[in-house]
XYZ file of C-alpha atoms in Angstrom:
587
model
C 111.468 -76.633 82.857
C 108.823 -79.313 83.058
C 106.535 -79.873 80.176
C 103.114 -78.785 80.762
C 100.729 -81.613 80.029
C 97.175 -80.575 79.029
C 94.152 -82.903 79.521
C 91.770 -83.648 76.812
C 89.048 -81.752 78.777
C 91.346 -78.576 78.699
C 91.816 -78.889 74.964
C 88.182 -79.301 74.335
C 87.583 -76.215 76.424
C 90.050 -74.241 74.417
C 88.248 -75.376 71.196
C 84.880 -74.354 72.447
C 86.286 -70.943 73.506
C 87.796 -70.408 70.160
C 84.573 -71.421 68.442
C 82.660 -68.996 70.650
C 85.106 -66.185 69.988
C 84.858 -66.844 66.380
C 81.059 -67.007 66.354
C 81.083 -63.712 68.511
C 83.290 -62.080 65.945
C 81.233 -63.202 63.070
C 78.054 -62.123 64.691
C 79.632 -58.652 65.512
C 80.689 -58.394 61.826
C 77.240 -59.303 60.532
C 75.713 -56.803 63.042
C 77.983 -54.115 61.811
C 77.316 -54.925 58.113
C 73.521 -54.955 58.914
C 73.747 -51.631 60.713
C 75.603 -50.063 58.022
C 73.107 -51.344 55.557
C 70.240 -50.114 57.661
C 72.172 -46.658 57.846
C 72.601 -46.446 54.172
C 68.952 -47.252 53.577
C 67.776 -44.595 55.967
C 70.138 -42.099 54.443
C 68.857 -43.024 50.917
C 65.309 -42.641 52.054
C 66.094 -39.132 53.588
C 67.946 -38.026 50.460
C 64.997 -39.246 48.202
C 62.366 -37.601 50.576
C 64.350 -34.249 50.525
C 64.458 -34.223 46.668
C 60.789 -34.921 46.454
C 59.884 -32.269 48.963
C 62.032 -29.675 47.041
C 59.940 -30.675 43.958
C 56.655 -30.472 45.727
C 57.541 -27.124 47.165
C 58.520 -25.709 43.750
C 55.384 -27.014 42.192
C 53.160 -25.486 44.938
C 54.774 -22.086 44.792
C 54.561 -22.090 40.933
C 50.882 -23.000 41.175
C 50.230 -20.199 43.723
C 52.002 -17.781 41.389
C 49.853 -18.735 38.436
C 46.631 -18.313 40.451
C 47.744 -14.821 41.581
C 48.474 -13.844 38.060
C 45.155 -15.084 36.648
C 43.300 -13.314 39.474
C 45.116 -10.108 38.769
C 44.373 -10.406 35.044
C 40.896 -11.884 34.923
C 40.269 -10.789 31.317
C 43.487 -12.389 29.862
C 42.929 -15.510 28.033
C 45.981 -17.651 28.047
C 44.926 -20.772 26.149
C 45.290 -19.378 22.528
C 48.964 -18.667 23.350
C 49.490 -22.472 23.659
C 48.221 -23.098 20.046
C 50.927 -20.895 18.495
C 54.074 -22.390 16.811
C 57.446 -21.258 18.137
C 57.957 -19.263 15.011
C 54.460 -17.418 15.397
C 55.116 -16.985 19.157
C 58.626 -15.278 18.730
C 57.252 -13.119 15.974
C 54.361 -11.817 18.145
C 56.758 -11.372 21.153
C 59.136 -9.283 19.117
C 56.445 -7.101 17.625
C 54.742 -6.546 20.876
C 51.351 -8.174 20.148
C 52.093 -10.564 22.963
C 53.770 -9.751 26.178
C 56.341 -12.156 27.806
C 54.232 -12.407 31.116
C 51.248 -13.862 29.428
C 53.276 -16.397 27.529
C 55.128 -17.265 30.703
C 52.092 -17.843 32.856
C 50.382 -19.663 29.991
C 53.230 -22.208 29.791
C 53.767 -22.455 33.502
C 50.060 -23.378 34.013
C 50.238 -25.896 31.095
C 53.389 -27.338 32.582
C 51.907 -27.971 36.031
C 48.732 -29.549 34.356
C 50.891 -31.862 32.200
C 53.112 -32.879 35.144
C 49.999 -33.763 37.100
C 48.946 -36.170 34.235
C 52.414 -37.764 33.123
C 54.883 -36.996 36.053
C 57.574 -35.364 33.830
C 59.008 -32.668 36.015
C 61.819 -32.856 38.544
C 61.717 -29.265 39.700
C 60.201 -25.940 38.659
C 63.029 -23.282 38.296
C 61.472 -20.608 40.555
C 64.408 -18.209 39.462
C 62.336 -18.082 36.237
C 59.896 -15.640 37.825
C 62.874 -13.355 38.615
C 64.293 -13.736 35.131
C 60.786 -12.558 33.710
C 61.047 -9.396 35.516
C 64.239 -8.458 33.730
C 63.558 -10.163 30.303
C 63.369 -6.831 28.509
C 66.961 -6.490 28.551
C 67.192 -9.464 26.056
C 64.551 -8.349 23.560
C 66.928 -8.652 20.685
C 67.424 -12.448 21.521
C 66.089 -14.939 18.917
C 64.138 -16.594 21.755
C 63.043 -13.561 23.526
C 60.332 -14.428 26.068
C 60.101 -18.018 25.107
C 59.590 -20.440 28.058
C 61.837 -23.489 27.666
C 62.382 -26.799 29.483
C 65.707 -28.401 30.160
C 66.568 -32.102 30.807
C 67.650 -33.031 34.519
C 71.212 -33.402 33.738
C 71.604 -29.730 32.406
C 73.368 -27.663 35.092
C 71.302 -24.830 36.476
C 72.918 -22.856 39.336
C 71.627 -23.729 42.760
C 69.727 -26.818 41.623
C 70.513 -30.511 41.380
C 71.454 -32.522 38.201
C 70.532 -35.933 39.587
C 70.801 -38.252 36.517
C 68.031 -40.063 38.607
C 70.547 -41.401 40.973
C 71.232 -40.615 44.765
C 75.044 -39.991 44.270
C 74.313 -36.507 42.740
C 71.805 -35.460 45.452
C 74.490 -34.188 47.841
C 75.375 -30.776 46.333
C 73.517 -28.505 43.927
C 75.302 -27.342 40.798
C 77.371 -24.217 41.147
C 77.042 -22.768 37.588
C 74.571 -22.775 34.639
C 75.545 -25.152 31.723
C 76.870 -23.248 28.714
C 73.693 -23.910 26.670
C 71.573 -22.624 29.637
C 73.542 -19.417 29.666
C 73.205 -19.165 25.873
C 69.404 -19.741 26.052
C 69.099 -17.030 28.591
C 71.275 -14.707 26.542
C 68.943 -15.229 23.590
C 65.920 -14.284 25.826
C 64.566 -17.749 26.493
C 63.424 -18.509 30.030
C 64.124 -21.901 31.402
C 61.194 -22.843 33.638
C 61.435 -26.517 34.452
C 63.814 -29.512 34.666
C 62.437 -32.783 33.387
C 62.648 -36.397 34.386
C 65.272 -39.068 33.302
C 65.869 -42.686 33.948
C 68.245 -43.817 36.781
C 71.688 -43.516 35.546
C 70.646 -42.134 32.036
C 71.774 -45.272 30.222
C 68.316 -46.546 29.606
C 65.546 -45.607 27.041
C 62.879 -45.701 29.743
C 62.130 -42.777 32.061
C 61.905 -43.816 35.664
C 64.090 -43.567 38.665
C 63.680 -44.150 42.510
C 63.562 -40.465 43.330
C 60.907 -38.977 40.938
C 59.207 -42.124 39.523
C 57.932 -43.089 36.187
C 57.149 -40.618 33.378
C 54.160 -41.615 31.377
C 53.385 -41.319 27.790
C 50.925 -38.411 27.035
C 49.191 -40.327 24.229
C 48.608 -43.540 26.347
C 49.290 -43.410 30.082
C 49.849 -47.068 30.029
C 53.037 -46.689 27.894
C 56.361 -45.217 28.736
C 57.549 -41.836 27.293
C 60.862 -43.340 26.331
C 64.152 -41.909 27.381
C 66.559 -40.824 28.558
C 65.235 -37.430 27.618
C 61.709 -38.826 28.487
C 60.480 -36.034 30.619
C 61.138 -33.570 27.755
C 59.496 -35.803 25.301
C 56.381 -36.159 27.576
C 56.105 -32.403 28.412
C 56.567 -31.225 24.821
C 54.375 -34.021 23.476
C 51.428 -32.999 25.788
C 52.004 -29.210 24.984
C 53.530 -28.208 28.259
C 56.589 -26.843 26.546
C 57.167 -25.441 22.997
C 60.744 -26.723 22.969
C 63.525 -28.023 25.325
C 67.084 -29.503 25.481
C 68.031 -33.073 25.825
C 71.080 -35.286 25.471
C 71.671 -38.296 23.428
C 74.267 -41.279 23.664
C 72.189 -43.955 22.271
C 68.844 -42.453 20.957
C 68.081 -40.417 24.075
C 66.447 -37.531 22.251
C 65.232 -39.456 19.269
C 63.425 -42.392 21.116
C 61.251 -40.184 23.364
C 60.538 -37.922 20.420
C 59.420 -40.845 18.436
C 57.402 -42.374 21.342
C 55.769 -38.942 22.186
C 55.158 -37.690 18.520
C 57.440 -34.736 18.410
C 60.680 -33.790 16.550
C 64.287 -33.960 17.860
C 67.869 -33.470 16.469
C 70.990 -35.288 17.633
C 73.600 -33.034 16.179
C 77.081 -34.038 15.420
C 78.913 -34.317 18.793
C 80.734 -31.076 19.430
C 78.555 -28.931 17.370
C 76.843 -27.782 20.666
C 78.525 -27.317 23.870
C 78.209 -30.095 26.438
C 79.986 -28.155 29.325
C 77.723 -28.283 32.391
C 75.635 -31.144 31.069
C 76.308 -34.080 33.353
C 76.796 -37.673 32.144
C 76.392 -40.563 34.690
C 80.007 -41.274 34.285
C 82.798 -39.381 32.572
C 85.737 -40.660 30.535
C 84.047 -42.925 28.030
C 85.189 -41.849 24.505
C 84.081 -44.672 22.137
C 80.522 -43.546 21.768
C 80.154 -39.717 21.993
C 77.111 -38.076 23.828
C 75.787 -34.881 22.559
C 73.299 -32.193 23.539
C 70.283 -31.693 21.206
C 66.943 -29.829 20.815
C 63.431 -31.225 21.134
C 60.370 -29.401 19.779
C 56.939 -29.754 18.122
C 58.275 -29.181 14.615
C 61.263 -28.815 12.553
C 61.047 -25.098 12.166
C 61.399 -24.908 16.042
C 64.545 -26.987 15.897
C 66.006 -24.738 13.221
C 65.436 -21.600 15.325
C 66.907 -23.212 18.442
C 69.902 -24.226 16.490
C 70.283 -20.794 14.997
C 69.926 -19.264 18.569
C 72.545 -21.660 20.148
C 75.030 -21.458 17.370
C 76.095 -17.954 18.313
C 79.339 -16.089 19.273
C 78.295 -16.191 22.956
C 78.421 -20.019 22.917
C 81.719 -20.033 21.005
C 83.085 -17.674 23.605
C 81.918 -19.606 26.584
C 83.179 -22.805 25.230
C 86.109 -22.403 22.881
C 86.267 -26.192 22.276
C 83.089 -25.776 20.040
C 83.981 -25.110 16.364
C 82.723 -21.574 15.638
C 80.347 -22.506 12.840
C 77.193 -20.542 12.659
C 74.081 -22.055 11.374
C 74.382 -22.583 7.564
C 71.056 -21.205 6.232
C 72.212 -21.846 2.559
C 72.586 -25.587 3.201
C 69.273 -25.653 5.037
C 67.301 -23.661 2.493
C 68.744 -25.485 -0.563
C 66.102 -26.903 -2.948
C 68.340 -29.279 -4.915
C 66.717 -32.673 -5.287
C 68.301 -35.279 -2.932
C 69.848 -38.737 -3.577
C 68.443 -40.521 -0.432
C 69.513 -43.919 0.941
C 66.775 -45.952 2.645
C 66.343 -49.136 4.401
C 63.442 -50.837 6.044
C 65.559 -53.264 8.325
C 69.028 -53.254 9.393
C 69.093 -57.087 9.419
C 70.053 -57.250 12.972
C 66.740 -56.766 14.665
C 63.350 -57.002 12.827
C 61.501 -53.719 13.192
C 57.729 -53.604 14.230
C 55.262 -53.414 11.342
C 54.607 -49.762 11.824
C 58.245 -48.846 11.638
C 58.603 -50.586 8.241
C 55.325 -49.019 6.931
C 56.469 -45.486 8.070
C 59.656 -45.901 5.885
C 57.789 -47.167 2.854
C 55.201 -44.448 2.963
C 57.896 -41.707 3.257
C 59.927 -43.311 0.565
C 56.932 -43.110 -1.762
C 56.357 -39.487 -1.036
C 60.007 -38.497 -1.526
C 59.987 -40.224 -4.923
C 56.678 -38.382 -5.921
C 58.478 -35.136 -4.926
C 61.352 -35.796 -7.305
C 64.065 -37.142 -5.065
C 66.056 -40.312 -5.862
C 65.833 -43.204 -3.464
C 68.505 -45.870 -3.414
C 68.714 -49.024 -1.186
C 71.203 -48.703 1.547
C 72.435 -51.250 4.219
C 74.742 -50.496 7.182
C 77.905 -52.345 7.634
C 78.365 -55.152 10.152
C 75.680 -54.091 12.457
C 76.204 -57.093 15.020
C 79.848 -56.387 15.272
C 79.205 -52.676 15.760
C 76.744 -53.277 18.424
C 78.787 -55.656 20.533
C 82.402 -55.175 19.775
C 82.335 -51.305 19.333
C 79.333 -49.798 21.166
C 78.579 -52.070 24.087
C 82.316 -52.933 24.860
C 83.121 -49.273 24.279
C 80.462 -47.817 26.699
C 81.289 -50.434 29.251
C 85.070 -50.609 28.619
C 85.596 -50.772 32.325
C 83.205 -53.778 32.604
C 80.467 -51.378 33.985
C 82.510 -50.878 37.073
C 82.035 -47.177 37.213
C 78.249 -47.313 36.636
C 77.850 -49.828 39.439
C 80.045 -47.671 41.726
C 77.751 -44.657 41.086
C 74.643 -46.782 41.759
C 75.977 -48.030 45.050
C 73.743 -47.016 48.054
C 70.827 -46.393 45.792
C 67.738 -48.495 45.398
C 67.607 -49.881 41.894
C 64.718 -48.877 39.843
C 62.571 -51.729 38.509
C 62.945 -50.404 34.856
C 66.596 -51.174 34.903
C 66.874 -54.156 37.137
C 67.038 -56.867 34.309
C 69.346 -54.402 32.301
C 72.014 -54.135 35.011
C 71.797 -57.646 36.627
C 74.565 -59.012 34.210
C 76.822 -56.051 35.176
C 77.146 -57.488 38.636
C 78.349 -60.828 37.538
C 82.239 -61.563 37.803
C 83.947 -61.653 34.346
C 84.776 -65.326 34.638
C 81.121 -66.094 35.164
C 80.005 -63.871 32.252
C 82.435 -65.629 30.009
C 81.471 -69.170 31.137
C 77.784 -68.477 30.583
C 78.539 -66.802 27.140
C 80.169 -69.903 25.990
C 77.434 -72.312 27.301
C 74.505 -70.285 25.823
C 75.997 -69.341 22.490
C 74.366 -72.085 20.309
C 70.832 -71.027 21.668
C 71.189 -67.390 22.510
C 74.064 -65.947 20.382
C 73.111 -62.288 21.050
C 72.857 -62.740 24.866
C 76.178 -64.557 24.588
C 77.769 -61.754 22.585
C 76.323 -59.107 25.065
C 77.925 -61.031 28.052
C 81.363 -61.073 26.428
C 81.043 -57.442 25.664
C 80.091 -56.529 29.240
C 83.436 -57.961 30.382
C 85.057 -54.737 28.985
C 88.442 -54.267 27.279
C 90.628 -55.671 30.019
C 93.685 -53.287 29.544
C 94.793 -50.005 28.193
C 96.401 -51.558 25.022
C 93.038 -53.226 24.335
C 91.348 -49.906 24.895
C 93.390 -48.258 22.178
C 92.659 -51.147 19.772
C 88.986 -50.746 20.372
C 89.241 -46.876 19.682
C 91.154 -47.665 16.480
C 88.409 -50.195 15.512
C 85.882 -47.384 16.007
C 87.865 -45.008 13.838
C 88.246 -47.791 11.027
C 84.392 -48.418 11.297
C 83.621 -44.700 10.900
C 86.048 -44.516 7.854
C 84.582 -47.499 6.187
C 80.996 -46.353 6.647
C 81.764 -42.896 5.122
C 83.445 -44.808 2.132
C 80.272 -47.017 1.851
C 78.039 -44.032 1.963
C 80.073 -42.375 -0.770
C 79.980 -45.568 -3.021
C 76.236 -45.388 -2.760
C 76.349 -41.810 -3.728
C 73.815 -40.539 -1.270
C 73.218 -37.123 0.379
C 71.265 -38.333 3.315
C 69.730 -41.511 4.708
C 66.046 -42.492 5.542
C 66.024 -44.891 8.493
C 63.488 -46.357 10.678
C 63.351 -45.336 14.413
C 62.227 -47.372 17.338
C 58.434 -47.481 17.923
C 55.739 -47.334 18.891
C 55.848 -46.539 22.605
C 56.510 -49.509 24.925
C 54.529 -51.052 27.611
C 56.164 -50.532 31.125
C 59.164 -52.481 32.090
C 60.245 -53.614 28.734
C 63.180 -51.078 27.745
C 65.625 -52.872 29.939
C 64.698 -56.160 28.348
C 64.764 -55.357 24.706
C 68.084 -53.692 24.007
C 68.875 -55.189 20.607
C 66.449 -52.688 18.812
C 68.861 -49.880 19.901
C 70.975 -50.933 16.784
C 68.594 -48.429 14.933
C 69.760 -45.517 17.023
C 73.094 -46.198 18.654
C 75.038 -46.813 15.489
C 74.771 -43.127 14.657
C 76.109 -42.139 18.088
C 79.167 -44.377 17.368
C 79.496 -42.933 13.846
C 78.886 -39.345 15.076
C 76.422 -38.645 12.277
C 73.629 -36.117 12.875
C 70.274 -37.741 13.176
C 66.853 -36.382 13.605
C 63.268 -37.800 14.118
C 60.101 -36.641 12.501
C 56.683 -38.193 13.297
C 55.036 -39.367 10.145
C 52.124 -41.599 11.021
C 50.333 -43.559 13.755
C 49.940 -47.283 14.485
C 46.892 -48.805 12.667
C 44.689 -51.868 13.285
C 46.540 -53.503 10.348
C 49.884 -52.897 12.043
C 48.595 -54.538 15.178
C 47.446 -57.505 13.241
C 50.664 -57.937 11.436
C 52.527 -57.627 14.765
C 50.734 -60.889 15.939
C 52.942 -62.788 13.241
C 56.071 -61.081 14.367
C 58.874 -63.634 15.042
C 62.153 -61.726 14.803
C 65.294 -62.693 13.010
C 66.764 -64.686 15.876
C 63.449 -65.715 17.573
C 65.192 -65.241 20.909
C 64.244 -63.568 24.141
C 64.985 -60.072 22.688
C 62.664 -60.622 19.764
C 59.955 -61.963 22.130
C 60.349 -58.939 24.488
C 60.246 -56.483 21.653
C 57.077 -57.897 20.403
C 55.384 -57.688 23.919
C 56.897 -54.285 24.354
C 55.092 -52.614 21.492
C 51.801 -54.622 21.544
C 48.658 -52.404 22.151
C 50.123 -49.428 20.347
C 47.072 -48.636 18.037
C 46.961 -44.883 17.609
C 50.400 -44.066 19.000
C 52.855 -41.876 16.992
C 55.353 -43.512 14.616
C 58.424 -41.715 13.332
C 61.295 -41.978 10.744
C 64.985 -40.923 11.192
C 66.763 -38.522 8.780
C 70.522 -38.944 8.955
C 73.456 -36.938 7.260
C 77.201 -37.179 7.383
C 79.145 -35.392 10.278
C 78.879 -31.608 10.550
C 76.162 -31.488 7.953
C 73.427 -30.942 10.613
C 71.666 -28.223 8.458
C 71.339 -30.816 5.574
C 69.862 -33.271 8.151
C 67.364 -30.564 9.170
C 66.637 -29.703 5.520
C 65.855 -33.342 4.852
C 63.592 -33.508 8.000
C 61.620 -30.402 6.969
C 61.267 -32.032 3.515
C 59.810 -35.196 5.144
C 57.447 -33.161 7.556
C 56.012 -31.002 4.681
C 55.393 -34.015 2.446
C 53.605 -35.967 5.159
C 51.361 -32.863 6.044
C 50.558 -32.324 2.257
C 49.698 -36.031 1.915
C 47.298 -35.803 4.876
C 45.273 -32.804 3.180
């Protein structure tokens, strides 16, 4: 066969044809990617709009029901009901001097008004109107007739637990969370679900579905998070008490920002079944459910109600320990550890002053105060907490955010998550001399890398807990007085000031019960002192924290009260002591 000879023109024509086909294929691929992106964007908008429409409809129907009730009972005055404490309210409900209908509609009306002001609700639970009709069957319950609020991620049959993200807008929950079932059994009426940040792992409270929740004390500040809807609603008087969850300060920070009380119990003391995390499987830093309320007595009553046989039956993984009233009511003088700073992040002037003032009150009351310093805070924050929570290099979190617009409040926080590990490590090495904390954070965000490394990380956590308990016992203390983050931030700073979380997250890592009690407010002198704030590292985190808390005059400031694991009642007893001493000092 003769060799076929091709001319240069033929070869050139083939090259052009190949180039055209390649360009066409690339263009087709680009069009396909663009069309997929447009479709996902449209689907995301539709999901968000449906969720917003559900909320709007529930709010409107609740408002109409309140108006009908008030028209049918023109002589009933609902406002005085809102001034009662939970203890007073339950007493009057049980003795019949108040009826559940008046209480229900008083709080439903107030919830609607508060939401209009601070955007704290994700949905009114319209089934609560039906529950009200049959509430008489639970008259023996400790919370008989009490309207309560629940965080968005608490399962409520037929409703969505969104975690502020689109991934959970596909199907409603099929069953009430165990704690919701127990609340109902005790006579409480869940009336509303409350707002959270996108993905829950933020201490702000904004998401692309329901927007930003505002602080009831200053609408130019955030409510905190992740249980920020609860904090805002309770802080503004729209709910007496509610339920949140905490993996890094998520019931304590919004309580501090909004001027209420909260308890992060020992993880496992209350059931978490049916309470949705943004992603499952992470074991280094345990999350826990916990109550939020106006005062410590309310927290105690809620814990008494929840720690019952019904919860132990529904969730046999929870140790069957009822509330230890003897431990709570003890009057034995306490030996109290205290600190003004953890040495890792300089606190705001009001945080420091709050601890000093409470320390003085406790000493005057006959308690012994001894200095305390936590162990290796920097190592705990980066090698144990951050590397533990994001052991997979934040892969699961980013997967769960896929297809969803990213909320402005977490953009700066999650940007590093998207970087490949080689780039994180390279940047970490380059910036270490000038920004050691940012460098350590980037290294930790690379994750653990392998299963053996994960086991080593878990072992390191166990060692840190053991060493901290030994250190606690060497100090011979019963409880610990600790600063808590505050005051409430200006918008868009929570994602840029993460180092301050050392004051809350360490006690999630350690699994120590920790509660928050408001004790003072920011003064002019605090604001003046803040002008001289530099921070220990004088880095971007210190700069952002200073800017975040600026302009806080008049805002609430709290302290943390901490105890050893499973001594939740002792923690509450300490909180009550602080609350009473502060009230007496104001008189």
